[in-house]
Coordinates of C-alpha atoms and ligand atoms in Angstrom, one line a residue:
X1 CA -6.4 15.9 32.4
X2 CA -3.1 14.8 30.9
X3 CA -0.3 14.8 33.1
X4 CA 1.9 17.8 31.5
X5 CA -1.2 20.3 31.5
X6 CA -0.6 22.7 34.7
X7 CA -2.5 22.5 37.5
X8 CA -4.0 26.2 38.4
X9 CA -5.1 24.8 41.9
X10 CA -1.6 23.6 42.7
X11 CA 0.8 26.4 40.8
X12 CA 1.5 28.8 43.7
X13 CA 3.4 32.5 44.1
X14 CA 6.0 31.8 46.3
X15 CA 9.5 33.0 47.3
X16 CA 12.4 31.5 45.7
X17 CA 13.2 28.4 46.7
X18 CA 16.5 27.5 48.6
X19 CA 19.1 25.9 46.1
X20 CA 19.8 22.7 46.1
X21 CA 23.1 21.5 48.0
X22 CA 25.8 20.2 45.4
X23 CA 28.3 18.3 47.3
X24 CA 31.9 18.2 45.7
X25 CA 33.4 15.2 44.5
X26 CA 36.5 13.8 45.5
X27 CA 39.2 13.8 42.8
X28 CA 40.7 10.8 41.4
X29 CA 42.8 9.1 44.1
X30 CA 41.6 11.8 46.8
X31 CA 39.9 11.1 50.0
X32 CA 36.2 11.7 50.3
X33 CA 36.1 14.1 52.8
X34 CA 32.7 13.1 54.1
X35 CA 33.0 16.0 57.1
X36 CA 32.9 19.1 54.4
X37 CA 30.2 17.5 52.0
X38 CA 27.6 17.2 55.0
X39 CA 28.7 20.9 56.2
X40 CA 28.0 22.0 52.8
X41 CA 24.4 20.1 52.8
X42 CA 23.6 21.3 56.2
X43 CA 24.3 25.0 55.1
X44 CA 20.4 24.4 53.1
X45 CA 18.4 23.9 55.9
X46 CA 15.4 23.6 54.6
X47 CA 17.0 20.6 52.5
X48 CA 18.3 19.3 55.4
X49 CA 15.2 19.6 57.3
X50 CA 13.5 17.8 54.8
X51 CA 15.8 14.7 53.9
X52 CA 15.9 14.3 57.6
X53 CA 11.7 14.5 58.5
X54 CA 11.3 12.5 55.3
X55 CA 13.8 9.3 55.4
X56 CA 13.0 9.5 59.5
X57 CA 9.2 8.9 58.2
X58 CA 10.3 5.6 56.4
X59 CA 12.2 4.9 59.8
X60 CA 9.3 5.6 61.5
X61 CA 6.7 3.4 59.0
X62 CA 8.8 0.5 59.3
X63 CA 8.7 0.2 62.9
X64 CA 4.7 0.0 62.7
X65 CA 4.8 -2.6 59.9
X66 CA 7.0 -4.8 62.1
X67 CA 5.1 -4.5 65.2
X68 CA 2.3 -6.2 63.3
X69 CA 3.9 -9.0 62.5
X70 CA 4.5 -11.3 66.2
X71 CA 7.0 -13.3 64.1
X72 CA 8.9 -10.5 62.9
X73 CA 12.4 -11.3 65.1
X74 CA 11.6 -14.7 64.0
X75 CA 12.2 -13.9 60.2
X76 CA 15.5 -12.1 60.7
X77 CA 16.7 -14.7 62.0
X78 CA 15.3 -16.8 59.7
X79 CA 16.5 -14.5 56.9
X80 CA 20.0 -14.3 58.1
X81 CA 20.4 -18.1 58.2
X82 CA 19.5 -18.6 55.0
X83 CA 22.3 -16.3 53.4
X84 CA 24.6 -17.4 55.8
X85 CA 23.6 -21.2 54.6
X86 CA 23.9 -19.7 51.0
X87 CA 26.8 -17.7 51.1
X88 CA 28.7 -20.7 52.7
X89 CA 27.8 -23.0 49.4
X90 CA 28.1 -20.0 47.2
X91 CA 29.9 -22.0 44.0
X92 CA 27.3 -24.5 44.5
X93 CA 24.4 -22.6 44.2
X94 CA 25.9 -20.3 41.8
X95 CA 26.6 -23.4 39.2
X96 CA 22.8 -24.7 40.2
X97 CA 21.4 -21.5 39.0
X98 CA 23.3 -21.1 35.9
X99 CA 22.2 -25.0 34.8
X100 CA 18.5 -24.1 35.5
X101 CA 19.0 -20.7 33.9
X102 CA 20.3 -22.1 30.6
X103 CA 18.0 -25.2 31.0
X104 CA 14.8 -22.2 30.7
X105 CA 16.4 -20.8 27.6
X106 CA 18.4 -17.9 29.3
X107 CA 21.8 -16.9 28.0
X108 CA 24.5 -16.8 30.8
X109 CA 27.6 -14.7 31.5
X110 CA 30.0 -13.9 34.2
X111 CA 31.7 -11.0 34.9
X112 CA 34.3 -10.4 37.0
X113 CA 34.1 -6.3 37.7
X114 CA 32.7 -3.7 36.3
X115 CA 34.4 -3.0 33.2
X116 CA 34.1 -6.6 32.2
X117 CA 30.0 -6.5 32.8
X118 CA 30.0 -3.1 31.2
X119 CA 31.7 -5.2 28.0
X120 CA 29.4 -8.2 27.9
X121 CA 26.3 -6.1 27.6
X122 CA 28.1 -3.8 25.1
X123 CA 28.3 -6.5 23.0
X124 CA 25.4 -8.4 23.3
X125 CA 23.8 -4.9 22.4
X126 CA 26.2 -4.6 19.2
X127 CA 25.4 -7.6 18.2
X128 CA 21.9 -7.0 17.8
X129 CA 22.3 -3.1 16.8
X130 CA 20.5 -1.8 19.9
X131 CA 20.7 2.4 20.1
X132 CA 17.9 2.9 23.3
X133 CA 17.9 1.4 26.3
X134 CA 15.4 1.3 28.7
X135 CA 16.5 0.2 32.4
X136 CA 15.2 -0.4 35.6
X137 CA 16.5 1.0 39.0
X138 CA 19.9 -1.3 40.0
X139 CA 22.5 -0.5 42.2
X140 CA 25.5 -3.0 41.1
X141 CA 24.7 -1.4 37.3
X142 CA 25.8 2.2 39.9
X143 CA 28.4 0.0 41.3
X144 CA 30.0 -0.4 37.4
X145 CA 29.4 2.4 36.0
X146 CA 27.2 1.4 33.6
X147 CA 25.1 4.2 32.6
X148 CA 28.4 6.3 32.1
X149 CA 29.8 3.8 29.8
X150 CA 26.9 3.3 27.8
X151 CA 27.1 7.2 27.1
X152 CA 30.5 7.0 25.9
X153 CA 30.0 3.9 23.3
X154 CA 26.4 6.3 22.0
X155 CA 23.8 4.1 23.8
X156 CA 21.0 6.0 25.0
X157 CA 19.9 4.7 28.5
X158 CA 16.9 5.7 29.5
X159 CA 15.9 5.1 33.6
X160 CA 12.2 3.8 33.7
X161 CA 12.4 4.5 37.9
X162 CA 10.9 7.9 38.2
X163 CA 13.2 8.7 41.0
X164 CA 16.6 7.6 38.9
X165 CA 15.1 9.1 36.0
X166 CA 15.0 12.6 38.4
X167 CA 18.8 11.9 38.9
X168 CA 19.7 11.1 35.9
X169 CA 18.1 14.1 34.2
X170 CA 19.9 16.0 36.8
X171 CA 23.6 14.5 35.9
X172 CA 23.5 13.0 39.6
X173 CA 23.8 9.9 41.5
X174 CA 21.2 8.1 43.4
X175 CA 21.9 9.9 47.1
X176 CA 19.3 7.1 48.5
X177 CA 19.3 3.1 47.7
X178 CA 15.5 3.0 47.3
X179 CA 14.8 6.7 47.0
X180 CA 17.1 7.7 44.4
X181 CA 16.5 11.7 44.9
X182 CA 15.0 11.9 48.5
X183 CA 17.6 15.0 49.1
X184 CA 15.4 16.7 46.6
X185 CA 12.6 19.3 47.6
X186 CA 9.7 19.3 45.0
X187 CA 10.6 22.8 43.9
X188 CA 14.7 21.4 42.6
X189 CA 12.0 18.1 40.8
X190 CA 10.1 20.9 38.9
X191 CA 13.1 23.7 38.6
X192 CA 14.7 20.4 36.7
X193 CA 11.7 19.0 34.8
X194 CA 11.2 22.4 33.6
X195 CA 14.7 22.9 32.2
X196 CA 14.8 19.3 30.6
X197 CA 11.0 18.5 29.5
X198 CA 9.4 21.9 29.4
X199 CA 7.0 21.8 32.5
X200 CA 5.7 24.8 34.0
X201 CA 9.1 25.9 36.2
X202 CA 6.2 27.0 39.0
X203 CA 4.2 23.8 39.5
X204 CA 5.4 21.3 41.9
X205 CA 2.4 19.3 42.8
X206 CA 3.9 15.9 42.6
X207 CA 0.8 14.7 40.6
X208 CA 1.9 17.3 37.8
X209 CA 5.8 16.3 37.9
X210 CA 4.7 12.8 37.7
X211 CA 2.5 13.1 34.7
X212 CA 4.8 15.5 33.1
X213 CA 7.4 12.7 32.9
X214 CA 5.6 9.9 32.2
X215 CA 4.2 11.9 28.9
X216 CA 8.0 12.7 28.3
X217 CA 9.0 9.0 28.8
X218 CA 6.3 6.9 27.5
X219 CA 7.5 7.4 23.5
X220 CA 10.8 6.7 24.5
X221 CA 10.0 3.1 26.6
X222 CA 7.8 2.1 23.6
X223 CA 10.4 3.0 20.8
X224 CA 13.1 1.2 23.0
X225 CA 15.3 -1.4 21.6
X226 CA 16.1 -3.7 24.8
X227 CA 15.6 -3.4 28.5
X228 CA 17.3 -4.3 31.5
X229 CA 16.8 -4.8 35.5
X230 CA 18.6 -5.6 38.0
X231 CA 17.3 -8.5 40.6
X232 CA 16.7 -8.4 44.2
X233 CA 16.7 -12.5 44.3
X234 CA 18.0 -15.2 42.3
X235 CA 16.3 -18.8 43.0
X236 CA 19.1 -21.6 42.2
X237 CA 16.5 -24.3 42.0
X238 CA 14.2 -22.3 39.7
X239 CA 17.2 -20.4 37.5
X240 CA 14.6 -17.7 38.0
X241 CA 15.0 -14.2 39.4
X242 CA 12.4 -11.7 41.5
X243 CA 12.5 -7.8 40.7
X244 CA 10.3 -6.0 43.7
X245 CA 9.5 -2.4 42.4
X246 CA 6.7 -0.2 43.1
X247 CA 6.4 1.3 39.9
X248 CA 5.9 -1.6 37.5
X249 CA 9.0 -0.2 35.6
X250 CA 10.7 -3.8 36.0
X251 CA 8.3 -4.8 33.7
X252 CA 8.0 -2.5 31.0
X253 CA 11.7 -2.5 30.5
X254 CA 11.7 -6.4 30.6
X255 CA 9.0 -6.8 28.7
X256 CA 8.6 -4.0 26.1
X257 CA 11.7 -4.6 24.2
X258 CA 12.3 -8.4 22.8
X259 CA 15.9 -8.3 24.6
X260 CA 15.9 -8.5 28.3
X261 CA 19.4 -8.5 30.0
X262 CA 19.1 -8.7 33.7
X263 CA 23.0 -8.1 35.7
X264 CA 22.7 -9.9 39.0
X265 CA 25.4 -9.8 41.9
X266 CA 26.1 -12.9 42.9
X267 CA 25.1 -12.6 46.8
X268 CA 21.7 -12.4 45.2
X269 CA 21.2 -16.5 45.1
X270 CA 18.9 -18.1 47.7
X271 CA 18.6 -21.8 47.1
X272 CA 14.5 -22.2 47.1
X273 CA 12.1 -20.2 45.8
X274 CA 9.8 -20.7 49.3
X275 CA 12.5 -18.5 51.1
X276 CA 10.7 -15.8 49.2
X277 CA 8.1 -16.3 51.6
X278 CA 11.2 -14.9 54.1
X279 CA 12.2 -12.3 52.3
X280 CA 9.7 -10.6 50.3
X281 CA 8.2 -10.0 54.0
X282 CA 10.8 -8.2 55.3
X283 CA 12.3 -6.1 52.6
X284 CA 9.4 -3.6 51.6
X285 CA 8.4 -3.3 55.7
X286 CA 11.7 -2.8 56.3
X287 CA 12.4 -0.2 53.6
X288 CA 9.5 1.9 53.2
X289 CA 7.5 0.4 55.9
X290 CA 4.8 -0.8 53.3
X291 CA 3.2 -4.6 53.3
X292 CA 4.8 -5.5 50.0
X293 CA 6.3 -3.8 47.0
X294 CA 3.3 -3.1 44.5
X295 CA 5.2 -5.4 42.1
X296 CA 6.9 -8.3 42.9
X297 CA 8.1 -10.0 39.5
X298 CA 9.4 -13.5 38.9
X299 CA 11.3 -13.4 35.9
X300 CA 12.0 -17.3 34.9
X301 CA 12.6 -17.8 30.7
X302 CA 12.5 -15.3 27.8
X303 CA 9.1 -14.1 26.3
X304 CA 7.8 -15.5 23.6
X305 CA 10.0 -15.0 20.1
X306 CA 12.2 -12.9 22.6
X307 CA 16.0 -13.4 24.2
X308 CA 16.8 -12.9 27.7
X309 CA 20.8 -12.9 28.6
X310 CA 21.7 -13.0 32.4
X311 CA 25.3 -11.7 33.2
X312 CA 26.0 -12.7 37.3
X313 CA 29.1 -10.1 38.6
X314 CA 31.7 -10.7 41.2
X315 CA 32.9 -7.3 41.2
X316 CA 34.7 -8.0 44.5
X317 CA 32.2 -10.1 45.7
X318 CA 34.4 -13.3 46.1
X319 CA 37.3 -11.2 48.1
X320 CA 34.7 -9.7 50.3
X321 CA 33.2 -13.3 51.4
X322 CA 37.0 -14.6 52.2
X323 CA 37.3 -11.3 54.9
X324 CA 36.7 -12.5 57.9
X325 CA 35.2 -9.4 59.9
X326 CA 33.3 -8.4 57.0
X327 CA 32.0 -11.1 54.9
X328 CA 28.4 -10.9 56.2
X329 CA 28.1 -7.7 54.7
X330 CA 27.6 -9.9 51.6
X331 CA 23.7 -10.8 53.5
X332 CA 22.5 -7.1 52.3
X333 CA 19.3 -7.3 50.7
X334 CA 19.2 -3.6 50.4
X335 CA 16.7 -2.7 52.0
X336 CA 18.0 0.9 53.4
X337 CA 16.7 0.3 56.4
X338 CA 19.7 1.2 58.1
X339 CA 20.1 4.4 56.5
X340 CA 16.8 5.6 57.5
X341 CA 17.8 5.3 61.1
X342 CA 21.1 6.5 61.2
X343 CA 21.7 10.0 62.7
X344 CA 24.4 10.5 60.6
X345 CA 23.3 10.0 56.9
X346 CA 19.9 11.6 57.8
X347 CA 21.7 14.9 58.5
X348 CA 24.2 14.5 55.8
X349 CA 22.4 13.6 52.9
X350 CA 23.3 10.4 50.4
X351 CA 25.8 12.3 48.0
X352 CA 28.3 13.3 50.7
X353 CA 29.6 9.8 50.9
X354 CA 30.8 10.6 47.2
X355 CA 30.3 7.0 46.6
X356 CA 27.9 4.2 45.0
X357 CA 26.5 3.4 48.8
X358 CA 25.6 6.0 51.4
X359 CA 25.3 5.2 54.9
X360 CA 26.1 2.5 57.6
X361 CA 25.7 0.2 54.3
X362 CA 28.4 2.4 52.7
X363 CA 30.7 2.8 55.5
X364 CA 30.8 -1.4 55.5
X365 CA 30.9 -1.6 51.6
X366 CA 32.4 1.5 50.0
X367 CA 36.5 0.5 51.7
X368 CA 35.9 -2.9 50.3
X369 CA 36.3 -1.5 46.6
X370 CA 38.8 1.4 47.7
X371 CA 40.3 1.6 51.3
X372 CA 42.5 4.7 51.1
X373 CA 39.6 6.7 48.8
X374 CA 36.9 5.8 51.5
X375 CA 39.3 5.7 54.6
X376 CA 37.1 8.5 56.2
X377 CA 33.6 7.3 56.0
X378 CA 33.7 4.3 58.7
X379 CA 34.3 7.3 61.0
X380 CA 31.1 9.2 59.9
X381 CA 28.8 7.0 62.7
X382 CA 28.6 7.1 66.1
X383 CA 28.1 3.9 66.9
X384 CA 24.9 3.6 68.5
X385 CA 24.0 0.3 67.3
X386 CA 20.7 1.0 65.3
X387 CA 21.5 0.2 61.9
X388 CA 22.2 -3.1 63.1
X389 CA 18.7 -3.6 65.6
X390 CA 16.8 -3.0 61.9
X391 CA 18.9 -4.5 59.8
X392 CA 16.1 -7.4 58.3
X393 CA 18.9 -10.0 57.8
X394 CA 20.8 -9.1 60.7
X395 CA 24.5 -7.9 60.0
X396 CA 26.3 -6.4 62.5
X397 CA 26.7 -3.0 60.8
X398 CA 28.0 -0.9 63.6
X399 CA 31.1 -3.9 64.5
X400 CA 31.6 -3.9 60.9
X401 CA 32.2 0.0 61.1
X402 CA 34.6 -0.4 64.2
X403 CA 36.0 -3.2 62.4
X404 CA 36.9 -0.9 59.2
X405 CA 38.5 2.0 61.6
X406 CA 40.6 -0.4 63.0
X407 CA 41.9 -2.1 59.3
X408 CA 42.2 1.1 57.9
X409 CA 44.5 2.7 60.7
X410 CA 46.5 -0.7 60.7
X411 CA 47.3 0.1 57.3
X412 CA 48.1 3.2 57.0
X413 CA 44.7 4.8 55.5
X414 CA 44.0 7.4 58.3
X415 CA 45.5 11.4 57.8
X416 CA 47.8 12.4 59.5
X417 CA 45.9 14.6 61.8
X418 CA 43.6 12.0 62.4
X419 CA 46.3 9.5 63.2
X420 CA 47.9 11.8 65.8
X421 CA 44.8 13.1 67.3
X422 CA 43.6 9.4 68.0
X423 CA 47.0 8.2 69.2
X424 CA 47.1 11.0 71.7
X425 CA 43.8 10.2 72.6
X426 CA 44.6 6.9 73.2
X427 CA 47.8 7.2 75.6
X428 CA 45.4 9.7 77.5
X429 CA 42.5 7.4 77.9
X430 CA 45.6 4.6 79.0
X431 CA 46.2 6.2 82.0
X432 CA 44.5 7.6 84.7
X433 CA 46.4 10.3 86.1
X434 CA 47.0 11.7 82.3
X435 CA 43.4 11.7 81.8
X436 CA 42.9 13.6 84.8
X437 CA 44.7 16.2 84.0
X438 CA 43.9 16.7 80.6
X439 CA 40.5 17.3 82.1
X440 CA 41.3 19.6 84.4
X441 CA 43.4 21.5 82.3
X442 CA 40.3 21.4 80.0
X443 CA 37.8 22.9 82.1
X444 CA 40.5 25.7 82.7
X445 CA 41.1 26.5 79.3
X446 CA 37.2 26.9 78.9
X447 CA 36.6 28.9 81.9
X448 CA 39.9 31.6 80.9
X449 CA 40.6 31.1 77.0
X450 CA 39.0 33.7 74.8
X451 CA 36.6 32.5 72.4
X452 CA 38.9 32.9 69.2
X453 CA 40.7 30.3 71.3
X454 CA 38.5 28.5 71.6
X455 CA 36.2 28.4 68.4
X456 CA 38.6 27.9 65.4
X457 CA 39.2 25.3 63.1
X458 CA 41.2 23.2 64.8
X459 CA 38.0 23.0 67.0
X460 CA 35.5 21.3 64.5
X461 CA 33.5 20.5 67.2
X462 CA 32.6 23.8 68.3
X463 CA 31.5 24.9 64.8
X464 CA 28.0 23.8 64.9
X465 CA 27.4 24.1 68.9
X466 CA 28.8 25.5 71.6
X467 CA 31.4 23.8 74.1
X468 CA 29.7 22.6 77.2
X469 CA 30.5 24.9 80.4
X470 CA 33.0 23.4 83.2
X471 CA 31.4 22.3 86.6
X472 CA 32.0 25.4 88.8
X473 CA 33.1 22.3 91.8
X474 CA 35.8 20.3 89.8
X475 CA 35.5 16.9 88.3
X476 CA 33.3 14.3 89.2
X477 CA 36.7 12.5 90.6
X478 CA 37.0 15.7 92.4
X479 CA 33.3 15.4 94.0
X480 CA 34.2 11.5 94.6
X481 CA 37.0 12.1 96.4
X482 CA 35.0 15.0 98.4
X483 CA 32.2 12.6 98.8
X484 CA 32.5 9.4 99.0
X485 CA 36.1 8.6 99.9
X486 CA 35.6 10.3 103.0
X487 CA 32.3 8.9 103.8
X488 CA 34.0 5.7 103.3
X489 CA 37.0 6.5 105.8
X490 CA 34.2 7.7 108.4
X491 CA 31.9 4.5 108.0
X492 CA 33.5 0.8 108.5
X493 CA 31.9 -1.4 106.0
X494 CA 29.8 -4.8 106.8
X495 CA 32.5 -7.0 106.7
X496 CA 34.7 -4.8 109.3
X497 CA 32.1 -4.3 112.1
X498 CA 32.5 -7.9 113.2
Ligands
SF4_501 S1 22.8 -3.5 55.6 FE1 20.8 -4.4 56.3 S2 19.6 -2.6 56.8 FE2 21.2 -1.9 55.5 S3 20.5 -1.9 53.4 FE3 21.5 -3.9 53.8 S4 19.9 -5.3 54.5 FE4 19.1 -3.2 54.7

């Protein structure tokens, strides 16, 4: 059966399906405001029930895969090491690669943001009148822009990553670092499929969707003029570079077309190609909680009668490894493990970050390009330290996050409310007797106040769950002082009975 014929078994009668949750985004120079995109994803449920059963299911995977390997604390460390080694002889490296690179027959090119990437591959493409692009999943090509741009110079882009393909028929950015529409239930994949490609609007067997694009795609990839991929590695004594995908899309779009441009960050360098052997390990058990990617591609010269053009990009890169608190961030290989176990992104959903990165990753990243813009999401966590226990390369996400709050309230990034609620906070947790009261006062106010009091907006706490009832005997100082204090008076301790 070809894959765009329905599927009678699989085309059910059902009610109509919740819409999908559309999170606003910020205006230029505005604050994400990560609180009121999550409310607005949490008012779908069954979305929200999904995103978080599904990404807890990759958390949940992962853990299995690394209890099966004894060494597995082992290669984080190991893993860690090495980029710390590498990162510290960045330049080295860097200039290593790019000899080898050129030495293979690879055209090289550096870019120091975005826009500048965006230009190089412009032109390489002008010069060799390319209209259709075919491209492989790559978040630093998110992190410029690139598939924007390339729409307003006329370049078609085509996304050979079923998931990005789903986003970027649906005008939307990837909400996940390895799965680009997880946010999505089946029925918004065939509502959309059925609107762009003509599927039948009432078939969501993923089997159908699947086949319906690849029939859809398939002309497009052959007829394609040059391809591109990201990397996950580049090997400096090699010049070569490894794209792990499960798809095999890497491939097509580097090998269909006779151009292949690959854009590489420049934290992607490890000096040997046997640290592979570390990494290629860790990152599909840690991501999906799967052995290995299905395709794990070394990519070392240009095909035959073909060109192959590398650009590396800084895009803040460089300023990032001279911070001191947050430099290791550069170490991500990401993996999104740390999204799939954090509380907070798995009830929010990827998009509400309103930036490239979503999640403890983002919180850590996303200031780094624009404080005052992302000033709010470092305080979307709570801190409990597991993005950082999975992390395969071990960064230490969560001081990172604490790190950020502290930076961005130094200068000046927090709102005003914020800023006055936490420095009232603060001179009430300095001092004892001031904490005490507020507590007791507290408790009153709960016991008397009437609920419009009580449950407003100021109170964003109490919109989602109720306040927790005051202890009918006082506060636990109240009990200690009861208690113990007097037990204490009555009983001499050891060392004043001799
Ligand atoms: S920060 Fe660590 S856990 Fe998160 S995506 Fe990067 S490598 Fe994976």
């Amino acid at each position: 059966m070809s894959g765009n014929e329905p599927n009678p078994a699989a085309t059910l009668q059902r009610a109509t399906p919740e819409a999908q949750p559309r999170p606003a985004k910020a205006a230029d120079g505005k604050r994400v405001d990560h609180a009121r995109s999550a409310k607005q994803f949490l008012n779908a449920p069954e979305h929200a029930k999904s995103h978080d059963t599904r990404v807890w299911a990759m958390r949940t995977k992962r853990d299995k895969q690394a209890h099966t390997i004894e060494e597995w604390e082992e290669l984080r460390e190991l893993a860690s090491q090495i980029k710390t080694h590498t990162l510290a002889h960045l330049d080295t490296y860097l200039e290593q690669f790019e000899a080898n690179a050129k030495a293979n027959g690879i055209h090289v090119h550096w870019a120091a943001d975005g826009a500048e990437h965006n230009r190089i591959v412009h032109e390489i493409f002008t010069e060799h009148g390319v209209k259709r692009v075919i491209k492989a999943k790559s978040m630093l090509m998110e992190e410029c822009g690139f598939r924007h741009y390339m729409d307003s110079v006329g370049i078609e882009i085509v996304e050979t990553d079923l998931g990005e393909r789903i986003q970027q028929l649906d005008g939307e950015d990837p909400s996940h670092i390895v799965v680009p529409p997880v946010h999505k239930m089946r029925s918004d994949v065939a509502r959309l499929f059925a609107e762009q490609l003509g599927s039948d609007p009432d078939n969501d067997d993923a089997h159908y969707l699947a086949g319906a694009q690849r029939d859809a795609t398939r002309p497009l990839i052959l007829d394609a003029d040059a391809g591109m991929t990201g990397a996950n590695f580049a090997v400096a004594e090699t010049g070569g570079f490894v794209v792990c995908t499960n798809e095999g899309n890497a491939d097509l779009s580097a090998n269909v077309p006779n151009l292949h441009v690959a854009s590489i960050g420049i934290e992607k360098l490890v000096p040997r190609v046997e640290d592979m052997g570390v990494f290629i390990r860790l990152l599909s058990r840690s991501a999906l909680g799967s052995p290995i990617t299905q395709y794990t591609s070394h990519f070392r010269a240009p095909k035959q009668g073909g060109e192959m053009h590398i650009v590396l990009v800084d895009n803040g890169r460089s300023k990032r490894l001279g911070m001191e608190k947050f430099w290791s961030s550069l170490k991500c290989i990401r993996c999104g493990a740390c999204m799939n176990t954090c509380p907070v992104y798995r009830r929010s959903g990827g998009l509400s970050y309103g930036a490239t990165y979503a999640g403890p990753l983002g919180l850590i990243l996303n200031p780094t390009f624009d404080a005052h813009r992302y000033s709010n999401l470092p305080f979307a966590s709570t801190l409990n330290g597991s993005c950082t226990n999975v992390c395969p390369v071990k960064i230490n996400i969560h001081e990172q996050i604490f790190g950020w709050r502290q930076v961005l309230a130094e200068n000046g990034h927090l709102p005003w409310t914020k800023k006055t609620a936490l420095s009232a906070a603060g001179k009430v947790l300095a001092s004892p007797k001031g904490y005490r009261v507020a507590i007791k006062t507290t408790n009153s106010a709960l016991k008397h106040l009437p609920r419009w009091a009580l449950y407003n907006r100021m109170n964003a706490w109490g919109e989602g769950r109720e306040m927790p009832s005051p202890p009918d005997n006082g506060t636990f100082h109240d009990w200690y002082r009861r208690n113990r204090l007097k037990n204490q008076a009555k009983t001499p301790n050891e060392g004043d009975s001799q």
